[in-house]
Tab-separated table of C-alpha atoms in Angstrom:
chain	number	residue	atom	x	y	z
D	10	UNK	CA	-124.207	87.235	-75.827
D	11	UNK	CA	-120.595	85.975	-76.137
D	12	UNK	CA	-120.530	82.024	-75.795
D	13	UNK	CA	-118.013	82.306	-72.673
D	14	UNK	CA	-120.959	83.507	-70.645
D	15	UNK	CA	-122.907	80.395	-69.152
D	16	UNK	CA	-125.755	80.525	-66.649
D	17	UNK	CA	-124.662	81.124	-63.269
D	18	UNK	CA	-127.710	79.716	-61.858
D	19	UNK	CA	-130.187	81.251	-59.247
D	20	UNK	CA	-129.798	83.649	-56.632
D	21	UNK	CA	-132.063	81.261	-54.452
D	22	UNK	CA	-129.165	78.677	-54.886
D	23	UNK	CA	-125.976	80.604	-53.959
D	24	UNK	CA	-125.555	82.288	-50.513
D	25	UNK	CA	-124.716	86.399	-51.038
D	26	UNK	CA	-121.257	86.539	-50.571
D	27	UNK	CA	-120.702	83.596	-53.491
D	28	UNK	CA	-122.385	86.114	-55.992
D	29	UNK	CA	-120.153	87.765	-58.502
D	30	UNK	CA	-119.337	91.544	-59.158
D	31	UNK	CA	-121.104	92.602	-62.008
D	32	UNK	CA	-118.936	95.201	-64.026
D	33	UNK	CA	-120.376	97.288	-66.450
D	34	UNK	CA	-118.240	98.799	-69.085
D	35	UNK	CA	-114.639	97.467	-70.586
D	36	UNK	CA	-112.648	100.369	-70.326
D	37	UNK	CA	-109.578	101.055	-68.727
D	38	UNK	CA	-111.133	101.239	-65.429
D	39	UNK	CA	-113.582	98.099	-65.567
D	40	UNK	CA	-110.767	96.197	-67.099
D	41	UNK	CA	-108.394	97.464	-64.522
D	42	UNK	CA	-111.294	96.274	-61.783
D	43	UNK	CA	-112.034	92.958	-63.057
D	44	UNK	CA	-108.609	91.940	-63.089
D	45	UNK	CA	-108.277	93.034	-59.017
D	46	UNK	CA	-111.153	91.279	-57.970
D	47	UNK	CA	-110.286	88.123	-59.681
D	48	UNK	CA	-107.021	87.772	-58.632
D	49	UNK	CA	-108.892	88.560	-54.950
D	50	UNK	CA	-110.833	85.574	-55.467
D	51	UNK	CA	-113.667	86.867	-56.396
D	52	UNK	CA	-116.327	85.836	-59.109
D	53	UNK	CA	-116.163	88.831	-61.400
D	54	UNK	CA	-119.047	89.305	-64.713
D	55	UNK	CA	-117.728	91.586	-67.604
D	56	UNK	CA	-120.413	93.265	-69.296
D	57	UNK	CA	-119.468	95.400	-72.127
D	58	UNK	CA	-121.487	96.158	-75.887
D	59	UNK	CA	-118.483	95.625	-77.853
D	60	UNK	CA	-116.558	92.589	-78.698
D	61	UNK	CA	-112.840	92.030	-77.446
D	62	UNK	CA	-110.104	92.661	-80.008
D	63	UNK	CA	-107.153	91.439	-78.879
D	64	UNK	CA	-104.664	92.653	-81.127
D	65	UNK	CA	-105.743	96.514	-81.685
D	66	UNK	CA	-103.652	98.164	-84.165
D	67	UNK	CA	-101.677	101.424	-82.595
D	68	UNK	CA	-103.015	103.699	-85.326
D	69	UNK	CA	-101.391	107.291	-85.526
D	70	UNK	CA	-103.899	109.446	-84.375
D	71	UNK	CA	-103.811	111.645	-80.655
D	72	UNK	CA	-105.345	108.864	-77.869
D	73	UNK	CA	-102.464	108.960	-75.981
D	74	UNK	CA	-102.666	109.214	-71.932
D	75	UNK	CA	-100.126	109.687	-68.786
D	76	UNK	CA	-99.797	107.595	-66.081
D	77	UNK	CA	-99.370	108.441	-62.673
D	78	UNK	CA	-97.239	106.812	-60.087
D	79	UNK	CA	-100.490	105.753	-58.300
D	80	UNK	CA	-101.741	104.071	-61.549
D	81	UNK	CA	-98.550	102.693	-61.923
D	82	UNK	CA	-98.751	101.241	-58.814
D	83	UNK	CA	-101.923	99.136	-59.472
D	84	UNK	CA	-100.564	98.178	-62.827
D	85	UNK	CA	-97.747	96.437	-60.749
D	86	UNK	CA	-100.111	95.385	-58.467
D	87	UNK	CA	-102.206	93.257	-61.438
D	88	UNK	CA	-98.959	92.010	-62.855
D	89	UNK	CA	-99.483	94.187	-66.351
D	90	UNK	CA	-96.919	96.855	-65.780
D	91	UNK	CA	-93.901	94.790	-67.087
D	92	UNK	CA	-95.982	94.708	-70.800
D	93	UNK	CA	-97.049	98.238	-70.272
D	94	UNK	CA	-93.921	99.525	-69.123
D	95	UNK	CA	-92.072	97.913	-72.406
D	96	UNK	CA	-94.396	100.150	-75.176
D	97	UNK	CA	-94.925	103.524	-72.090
D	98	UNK	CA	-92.380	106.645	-72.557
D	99	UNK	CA	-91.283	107.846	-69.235
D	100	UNK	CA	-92.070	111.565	-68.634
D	101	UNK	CA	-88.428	113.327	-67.364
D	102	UNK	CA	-89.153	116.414	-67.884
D	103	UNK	CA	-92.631	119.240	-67.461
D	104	UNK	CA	-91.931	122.321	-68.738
D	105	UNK	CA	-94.799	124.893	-67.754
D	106	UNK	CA	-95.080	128.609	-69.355
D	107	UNK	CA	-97.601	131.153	-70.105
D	108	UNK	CA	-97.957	133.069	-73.144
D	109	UNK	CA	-97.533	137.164	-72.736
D	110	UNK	CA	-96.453	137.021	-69.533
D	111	UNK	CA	-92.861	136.192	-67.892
D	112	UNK	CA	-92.771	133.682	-65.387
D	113	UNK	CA	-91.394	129.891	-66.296
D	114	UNK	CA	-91.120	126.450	-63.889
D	115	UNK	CA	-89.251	123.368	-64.724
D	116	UNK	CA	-89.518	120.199	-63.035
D	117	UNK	CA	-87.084	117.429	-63.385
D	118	UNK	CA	-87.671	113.674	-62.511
D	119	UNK	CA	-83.785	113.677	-61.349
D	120	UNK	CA	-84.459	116.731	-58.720
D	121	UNK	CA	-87.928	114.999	-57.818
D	122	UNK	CA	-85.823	112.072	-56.713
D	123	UNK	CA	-87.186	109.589	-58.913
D	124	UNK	CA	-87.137	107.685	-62.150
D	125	UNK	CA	-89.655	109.807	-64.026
D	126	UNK	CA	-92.445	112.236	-63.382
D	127	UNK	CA	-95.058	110.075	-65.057
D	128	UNK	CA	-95.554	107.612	-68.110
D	129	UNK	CA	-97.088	108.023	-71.365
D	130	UNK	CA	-98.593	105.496	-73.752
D	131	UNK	CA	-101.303	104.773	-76.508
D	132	UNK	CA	-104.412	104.180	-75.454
D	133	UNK	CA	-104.411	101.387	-77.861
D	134	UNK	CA	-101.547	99.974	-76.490
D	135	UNK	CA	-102.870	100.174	-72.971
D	136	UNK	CA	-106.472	98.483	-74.261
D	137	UNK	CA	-104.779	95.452	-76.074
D	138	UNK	CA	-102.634	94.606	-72.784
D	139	UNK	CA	-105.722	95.182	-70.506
D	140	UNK	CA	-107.911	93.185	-72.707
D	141	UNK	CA	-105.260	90.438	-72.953
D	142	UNK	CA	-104.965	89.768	-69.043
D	143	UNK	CA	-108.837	89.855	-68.884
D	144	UNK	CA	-108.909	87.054	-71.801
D	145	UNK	CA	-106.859	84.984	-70.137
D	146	UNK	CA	-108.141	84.899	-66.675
D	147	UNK	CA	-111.035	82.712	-66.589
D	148	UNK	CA	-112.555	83.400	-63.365
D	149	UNK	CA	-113.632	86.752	-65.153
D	150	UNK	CA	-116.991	85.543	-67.217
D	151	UNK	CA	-117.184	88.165	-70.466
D	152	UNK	CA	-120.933	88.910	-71.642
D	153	UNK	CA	-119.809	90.757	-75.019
D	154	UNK	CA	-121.599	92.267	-77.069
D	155	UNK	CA	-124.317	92.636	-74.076
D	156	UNK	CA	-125.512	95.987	-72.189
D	157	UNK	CA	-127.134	96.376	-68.955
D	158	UNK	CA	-130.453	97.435	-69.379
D	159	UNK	CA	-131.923	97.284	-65.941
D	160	UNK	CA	-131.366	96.023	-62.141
D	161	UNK	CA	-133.548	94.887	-59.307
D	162	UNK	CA	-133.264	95.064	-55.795
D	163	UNK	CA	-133.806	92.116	-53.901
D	164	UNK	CA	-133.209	90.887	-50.297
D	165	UNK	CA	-129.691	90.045	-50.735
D	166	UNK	CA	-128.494	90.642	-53.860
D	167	UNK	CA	-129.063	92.505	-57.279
D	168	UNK	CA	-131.249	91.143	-60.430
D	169	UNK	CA	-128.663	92.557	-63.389
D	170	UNK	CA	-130.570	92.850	-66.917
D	171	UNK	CA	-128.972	92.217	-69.795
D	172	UNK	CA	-129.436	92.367	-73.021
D	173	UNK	CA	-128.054	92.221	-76.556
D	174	UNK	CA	-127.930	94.727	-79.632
D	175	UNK	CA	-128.717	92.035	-82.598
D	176	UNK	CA	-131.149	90.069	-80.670
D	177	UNK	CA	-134.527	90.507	-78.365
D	178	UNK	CA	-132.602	88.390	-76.087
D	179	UNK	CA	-132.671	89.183	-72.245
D	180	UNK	CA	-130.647	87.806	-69.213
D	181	UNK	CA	-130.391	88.288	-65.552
D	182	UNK	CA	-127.606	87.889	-63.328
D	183	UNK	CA	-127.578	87.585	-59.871
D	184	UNK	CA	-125.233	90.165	-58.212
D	185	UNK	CA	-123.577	90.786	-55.104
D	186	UNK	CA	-122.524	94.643	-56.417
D	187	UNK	CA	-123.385	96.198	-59.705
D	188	UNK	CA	-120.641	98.516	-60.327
D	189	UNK	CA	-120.798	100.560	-63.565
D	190	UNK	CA	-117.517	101.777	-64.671
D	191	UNK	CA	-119.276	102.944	-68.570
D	192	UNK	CA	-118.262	106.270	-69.343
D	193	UNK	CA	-120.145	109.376	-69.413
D	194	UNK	CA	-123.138	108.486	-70.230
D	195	UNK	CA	-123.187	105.922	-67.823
D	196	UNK	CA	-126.442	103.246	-67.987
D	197	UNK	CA	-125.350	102.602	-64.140
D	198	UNK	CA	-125.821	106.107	-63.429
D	199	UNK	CA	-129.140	106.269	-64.614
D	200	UNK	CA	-130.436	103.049	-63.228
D	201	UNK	CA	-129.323	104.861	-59.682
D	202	UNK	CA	-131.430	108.002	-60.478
D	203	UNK	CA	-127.768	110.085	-59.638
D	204	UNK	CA	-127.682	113.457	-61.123
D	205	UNK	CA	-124.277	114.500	-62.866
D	206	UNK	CA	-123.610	118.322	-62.567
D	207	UNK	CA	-121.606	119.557	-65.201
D	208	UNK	CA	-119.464	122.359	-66.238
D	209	UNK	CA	-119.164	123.609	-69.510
D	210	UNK	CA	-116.280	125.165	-70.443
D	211	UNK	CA	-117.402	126.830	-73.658
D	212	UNK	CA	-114.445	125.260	-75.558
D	213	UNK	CA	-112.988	122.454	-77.372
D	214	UNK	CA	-109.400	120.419	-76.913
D	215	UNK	CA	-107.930	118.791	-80.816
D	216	UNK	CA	-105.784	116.017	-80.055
D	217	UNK	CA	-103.337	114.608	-82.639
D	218	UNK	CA	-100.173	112.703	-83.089
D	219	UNK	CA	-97.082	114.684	-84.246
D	220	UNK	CA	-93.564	113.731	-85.059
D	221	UNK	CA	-90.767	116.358	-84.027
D	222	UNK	CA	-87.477	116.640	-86.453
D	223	UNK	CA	-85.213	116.129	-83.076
D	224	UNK	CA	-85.575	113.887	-80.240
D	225	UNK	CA	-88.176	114.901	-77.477
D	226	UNK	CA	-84.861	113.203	-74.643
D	227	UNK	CA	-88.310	113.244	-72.200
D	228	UNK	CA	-89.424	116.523	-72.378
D	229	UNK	CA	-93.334	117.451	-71.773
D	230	UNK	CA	-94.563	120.896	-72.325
D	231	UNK	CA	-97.739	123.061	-70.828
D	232	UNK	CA	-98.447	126.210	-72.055
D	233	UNK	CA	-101.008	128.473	-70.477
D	234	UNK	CA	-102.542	130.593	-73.340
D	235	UNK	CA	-105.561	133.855	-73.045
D	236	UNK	CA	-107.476	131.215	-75.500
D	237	UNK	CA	-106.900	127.940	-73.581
D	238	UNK	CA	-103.827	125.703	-72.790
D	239	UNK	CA	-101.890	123.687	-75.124
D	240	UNK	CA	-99.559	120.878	-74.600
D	241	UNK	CA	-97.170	118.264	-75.543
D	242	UNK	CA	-96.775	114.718	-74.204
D	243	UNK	CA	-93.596	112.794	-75.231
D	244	UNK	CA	-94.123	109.178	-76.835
D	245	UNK	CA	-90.983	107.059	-77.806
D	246	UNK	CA	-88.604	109.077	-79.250
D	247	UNK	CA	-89.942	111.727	-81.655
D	248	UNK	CA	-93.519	111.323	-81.397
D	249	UNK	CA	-95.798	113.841	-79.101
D	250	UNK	CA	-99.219	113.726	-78.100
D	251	UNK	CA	-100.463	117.243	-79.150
D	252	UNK	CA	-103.079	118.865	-77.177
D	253	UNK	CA	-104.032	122.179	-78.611
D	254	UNK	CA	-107.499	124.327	-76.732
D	255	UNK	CA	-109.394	126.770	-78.887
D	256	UNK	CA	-112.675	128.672	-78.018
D	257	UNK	CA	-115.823	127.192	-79.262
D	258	UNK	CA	-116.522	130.062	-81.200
D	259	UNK	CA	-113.011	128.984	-82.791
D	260	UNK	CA	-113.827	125.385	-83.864
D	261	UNK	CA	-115.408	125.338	-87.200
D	262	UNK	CA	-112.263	127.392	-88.313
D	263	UNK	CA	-109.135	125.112	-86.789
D	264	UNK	CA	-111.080	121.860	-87.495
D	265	UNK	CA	-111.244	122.767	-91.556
D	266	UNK	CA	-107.180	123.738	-91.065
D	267	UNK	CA	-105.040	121.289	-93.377
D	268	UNK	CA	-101.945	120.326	-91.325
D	269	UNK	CA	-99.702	122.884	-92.097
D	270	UNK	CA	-102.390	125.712	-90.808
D	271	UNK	CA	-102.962	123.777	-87.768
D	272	UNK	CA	-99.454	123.419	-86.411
D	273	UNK	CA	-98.928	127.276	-87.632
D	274	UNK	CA	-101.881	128.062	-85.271
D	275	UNK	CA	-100.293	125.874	-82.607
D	276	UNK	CA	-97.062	127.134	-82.945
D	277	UNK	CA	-98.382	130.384	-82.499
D	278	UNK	CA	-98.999	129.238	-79.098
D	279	UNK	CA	-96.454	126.732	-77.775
D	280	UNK	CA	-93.570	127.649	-80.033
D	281	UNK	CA	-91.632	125.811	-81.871
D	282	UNK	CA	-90.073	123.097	-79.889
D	283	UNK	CA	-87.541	120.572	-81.581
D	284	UNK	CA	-86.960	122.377	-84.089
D	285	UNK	CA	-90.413	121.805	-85.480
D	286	UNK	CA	-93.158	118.509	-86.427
D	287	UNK	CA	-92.761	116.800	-89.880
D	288	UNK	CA	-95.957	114.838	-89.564
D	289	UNK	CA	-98.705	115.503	-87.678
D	290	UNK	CA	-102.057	113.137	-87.700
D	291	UNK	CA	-105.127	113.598	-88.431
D	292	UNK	CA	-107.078	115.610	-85.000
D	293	UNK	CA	-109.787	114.494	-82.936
D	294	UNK	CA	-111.737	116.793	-81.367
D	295	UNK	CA	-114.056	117.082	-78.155
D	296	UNK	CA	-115.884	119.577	-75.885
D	297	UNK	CA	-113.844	120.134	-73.010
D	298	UNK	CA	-116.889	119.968	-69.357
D	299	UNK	CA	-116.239	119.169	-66.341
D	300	UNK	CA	-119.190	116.941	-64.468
D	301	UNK	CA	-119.404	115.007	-60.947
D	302	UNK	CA	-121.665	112.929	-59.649
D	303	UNK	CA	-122.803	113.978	-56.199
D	304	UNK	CA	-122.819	110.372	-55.000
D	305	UNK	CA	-121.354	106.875	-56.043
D	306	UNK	CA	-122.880	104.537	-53.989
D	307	UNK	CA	-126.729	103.361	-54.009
D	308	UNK	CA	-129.000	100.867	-54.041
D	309	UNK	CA	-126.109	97.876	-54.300
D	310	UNK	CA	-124.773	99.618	-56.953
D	311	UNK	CA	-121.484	101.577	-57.409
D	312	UNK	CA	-119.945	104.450	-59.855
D	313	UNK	CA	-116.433	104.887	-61.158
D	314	UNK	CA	-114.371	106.501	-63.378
D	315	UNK	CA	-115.811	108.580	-65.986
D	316	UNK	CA	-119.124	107.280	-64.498
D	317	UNK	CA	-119.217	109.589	-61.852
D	318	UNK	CA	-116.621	112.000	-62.486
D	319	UNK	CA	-114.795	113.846	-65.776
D	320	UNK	CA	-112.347	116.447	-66.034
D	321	UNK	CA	-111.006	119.079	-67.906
D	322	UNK	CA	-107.170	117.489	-69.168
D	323	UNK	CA	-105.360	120.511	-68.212
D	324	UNK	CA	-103.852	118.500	-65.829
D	325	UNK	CA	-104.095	115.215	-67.104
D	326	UNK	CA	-105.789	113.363	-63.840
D	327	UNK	CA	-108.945	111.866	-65.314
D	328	UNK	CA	-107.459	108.122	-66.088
D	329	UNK	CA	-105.431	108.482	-62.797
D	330	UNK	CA	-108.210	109.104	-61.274
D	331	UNK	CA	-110.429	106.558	-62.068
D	332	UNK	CA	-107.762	104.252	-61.650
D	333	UNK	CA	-107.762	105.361	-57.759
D	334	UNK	CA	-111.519	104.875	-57.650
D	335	UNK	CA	-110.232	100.878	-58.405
D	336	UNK	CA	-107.075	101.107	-56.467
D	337	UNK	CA	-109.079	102.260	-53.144
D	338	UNK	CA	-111.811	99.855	-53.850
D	339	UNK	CA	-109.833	97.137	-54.181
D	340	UNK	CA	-107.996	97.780	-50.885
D	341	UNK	CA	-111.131	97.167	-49.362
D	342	UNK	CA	-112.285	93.842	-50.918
D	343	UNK	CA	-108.921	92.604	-50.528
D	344	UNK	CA	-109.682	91.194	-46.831
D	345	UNK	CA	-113.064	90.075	-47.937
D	346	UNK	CA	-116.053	91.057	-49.589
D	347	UNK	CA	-116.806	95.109	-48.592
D	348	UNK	CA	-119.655	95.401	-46.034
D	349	UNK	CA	-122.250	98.311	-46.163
D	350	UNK	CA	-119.817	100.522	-43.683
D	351	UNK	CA	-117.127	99.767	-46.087
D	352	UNK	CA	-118.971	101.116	-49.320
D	353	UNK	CA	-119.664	104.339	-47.637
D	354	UNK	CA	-116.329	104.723	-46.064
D	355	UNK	CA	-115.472	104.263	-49.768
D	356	UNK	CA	-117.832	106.910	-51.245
D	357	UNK	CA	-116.813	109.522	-48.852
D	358	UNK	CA	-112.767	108.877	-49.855
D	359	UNK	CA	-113.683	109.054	-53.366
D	360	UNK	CA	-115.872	111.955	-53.155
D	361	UNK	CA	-113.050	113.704	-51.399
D	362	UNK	CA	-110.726	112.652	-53.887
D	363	UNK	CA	-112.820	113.945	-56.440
D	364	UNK	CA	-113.998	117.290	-55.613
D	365	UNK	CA	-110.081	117.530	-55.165
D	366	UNK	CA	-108.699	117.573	-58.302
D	367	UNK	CA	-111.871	118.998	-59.896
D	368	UNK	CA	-111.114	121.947	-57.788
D	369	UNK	CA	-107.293	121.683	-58.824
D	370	UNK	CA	-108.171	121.255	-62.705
D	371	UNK	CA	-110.960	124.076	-62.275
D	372	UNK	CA	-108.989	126.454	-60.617
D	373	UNK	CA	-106.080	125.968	-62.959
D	374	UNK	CA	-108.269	127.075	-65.911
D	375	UNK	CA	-110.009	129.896	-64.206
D	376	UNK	CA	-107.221	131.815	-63.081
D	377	UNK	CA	-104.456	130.880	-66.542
D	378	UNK	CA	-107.126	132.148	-68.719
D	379	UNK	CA	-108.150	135.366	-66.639
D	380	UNK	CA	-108.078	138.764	-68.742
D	381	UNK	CA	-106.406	140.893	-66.637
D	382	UNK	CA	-103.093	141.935	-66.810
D	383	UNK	CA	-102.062	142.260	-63.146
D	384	UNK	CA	-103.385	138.436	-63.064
D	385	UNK	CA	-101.052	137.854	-65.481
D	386	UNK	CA	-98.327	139.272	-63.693
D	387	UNK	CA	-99.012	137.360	-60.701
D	388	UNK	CA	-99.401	134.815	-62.580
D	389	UNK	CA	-95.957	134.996	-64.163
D	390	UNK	CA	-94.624	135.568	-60.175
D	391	UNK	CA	-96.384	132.606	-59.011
D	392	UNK	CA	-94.742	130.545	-61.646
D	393	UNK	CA	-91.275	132.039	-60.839
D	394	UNK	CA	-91.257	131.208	-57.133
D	395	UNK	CA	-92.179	127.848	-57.727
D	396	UNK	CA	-89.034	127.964	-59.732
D	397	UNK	CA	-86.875	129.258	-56.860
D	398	UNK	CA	-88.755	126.742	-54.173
D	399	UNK	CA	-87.791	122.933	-54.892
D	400	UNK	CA	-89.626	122.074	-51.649
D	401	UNK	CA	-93.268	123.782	-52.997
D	402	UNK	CA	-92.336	122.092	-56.510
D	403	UNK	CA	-91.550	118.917	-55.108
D	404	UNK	CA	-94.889	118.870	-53.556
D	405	UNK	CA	-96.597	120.212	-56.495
D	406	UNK	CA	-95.268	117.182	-58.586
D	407	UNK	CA	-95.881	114.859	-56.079
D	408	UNK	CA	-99.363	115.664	-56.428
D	409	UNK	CA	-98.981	116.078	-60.298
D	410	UNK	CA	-97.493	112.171	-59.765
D	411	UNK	CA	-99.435	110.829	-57.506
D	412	UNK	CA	-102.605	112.549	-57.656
D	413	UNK	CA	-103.091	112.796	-53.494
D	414	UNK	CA	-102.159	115.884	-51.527
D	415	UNK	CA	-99.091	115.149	-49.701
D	416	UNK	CA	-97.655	116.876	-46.453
């Protein structure tokens, strides 16, 4: 374990609501957390298998993500936006089409009202920054290169298991909350015995990097296709994250393309847009499911982000939303530590807030990839009276933006 981490000592000697928070996983969304609660005044454990890298190289490949206002809003809130904000490309412009069918809406930041529609950046670029802050607060004690392995109930607290991947080496923590933000396949998870539903959607996204010949001045593009959407998300001035959804039955074939049969196959889709890419990186690939876990709270431990919930990108709200399962939980620490009324007043906002935009992101795929033609058509008329309505687009984008439902 990473030679930061010293003993805390014994339950036995330290009343409850001195324990730390235990955070599993060092992610965008555990980083995010650790940060919060530290700056609350909180004692805060990082537990994560890998080791910090501090300077991680921006590599040209597709891990690029969008930022909501609501994420930027905690970003501000843990004094990283000003870094972030210097290497993020603000989002001016959403340009959302169908293939086959008429029917075109265009949303402007400028109409919206405000400075841009959202923020895209490398996840690389996000990681260093996050992992920077974390480094240099010390109040948050790093176990690196450790995993959580099991936890124990107790009276008043949790009994958090480590242990380490080189060595038969074991150590418990004493915890006031066990909260595992680690991905998918969340250890957390399974230590609460909470089943994950999923949905499969039988297909895959590619992700790359591509540089246009002419500026992008903003401009992100959606494209709703019989096959599965495609996309484009602007990054500095020519570069694009490139988001491109084929059926499974379709990925052996596009993932043994060389680059100049992959963006034919795209462009086959999107169109060309400005005037064309002159590099593209190499792809990434993954199978696209949707999964939620029915609860996120048990046993004095908690779920977030991809922990408990993962979604299809066609809208891009997974980050934003795990960064809301931090924003709301740090709204109620921030007056002192949460009571038990608290967590589950917590669990039943996030649960809301999930099985909201899962239905959004769901429903978005279902009816865009729907066979029939009169779908299509209505479709197409759906997309054109969002067009003519800047009050029904405006709230569209505010929840596009902010990920909440607004009135």
């Amino acid at each position: 374990m990473d030679a930061a981490a010293s003993s805390l000592g014994s339950a036995a000697e330290k009343p409850a609501d001195t324990l730390p928070f235990v955070i599993a996983g060092g992610g965008p969304v555990g980083l995010s957390l650790a940060l919060g609660l530290a700056a609350q005044g909180y004692a805060v454990c990082l537990v994560d298998p890998t080791k910090p890298q501090q300077n991680l190289s921006a590599s040209f490949d597709g891990r690029m993500l969008a930022l909501s206002s609501s994420s930027i809003q905690l970003f501000e809130q843990l004094g990283v936006w000003p870094a972030l904000r210097s290497v993020a490309t603000p989002i001016e412009h959403i340009h959302v089409s169908q293939k086959g069918f008429l029917g075109l809406t265009l949303i402007h930041a400028e109409e919206m009202g405000v400075e841009a529609l959202g923020y895209a950046l490398r996840a690389a670029d996000l990681g260093r920054i996050l992992w920077q802050a974390v480094l240099a607060t010390p109040s948050i004690r790093g176990y690196y290169g450790a995993r959580v392995v099991e936890a124990h109930e107790q009276t008043n607290h949790l009994e958090v298991v480590l242990a380490t991947s080189d060595t038969t080496e074991t150590e418990t923590l004493p915890a006031r909350l066990l909260i595992g933000a680690d991905g998918t396949n969340s250890k957390v998870r399974e230590l609460m015995s909470v089943a994950f539903e999923q949905t499969n959607y039988q297909a895959w996204a590619f992700l790359a990097q591509a540089t246009s010949r002419q500026p992008h001045n903003g401009w992100a593009y959606e494209r709703f296709t019989p096959q599965g959407p495609v996309a484009l998300l602007p990054i500095g001035s020519h570069d694009h994250k490139l988001v491109y959804v084929v059926p499974e039955a379709d990925k052996a074939l596009v993932e043994n393309f060389d680059d100049d049969a992959f963006l034919a196959a795209f462009y086959a889709q999107m169109g060309v847009r400005m005037g064309g890419f002159e590099r593209i990186s190499a792809r990434l690939a993954y199978p696209l499911t949707e999964g939620r876990a029915q609860q996120v709270l048990k046993s004095r431990m908690l779920l977030m982000g991809n922990a408990c919930h993962t979604q299809h990108p066609v809208a891009a709200q997974g980050l934003n939303l795990g960064l809301r399962d931090v924003s709301d939980f740090l709204a109620i620490s921030s007056t002192g530590a949460p009571s038990n009324s608290d967590l589950v007043a917590y669990e039943e906002q996030r649960l809301a807030d999930h099985q909201q935009v899962m239905r959004l992101t769901d429903g978005l795929i279902r009816v865009f990839q729907h066979p029939s033609p009169l779908v299509g058509h209505l479709r197409g008329f759906g997309l054109m009276v969002l067009q003519a309505l800047p009050p029904l687009k405006k709230r569209l984008a505010a929840f596009a933006s902010r990920g909440r439902s607004v009135n």
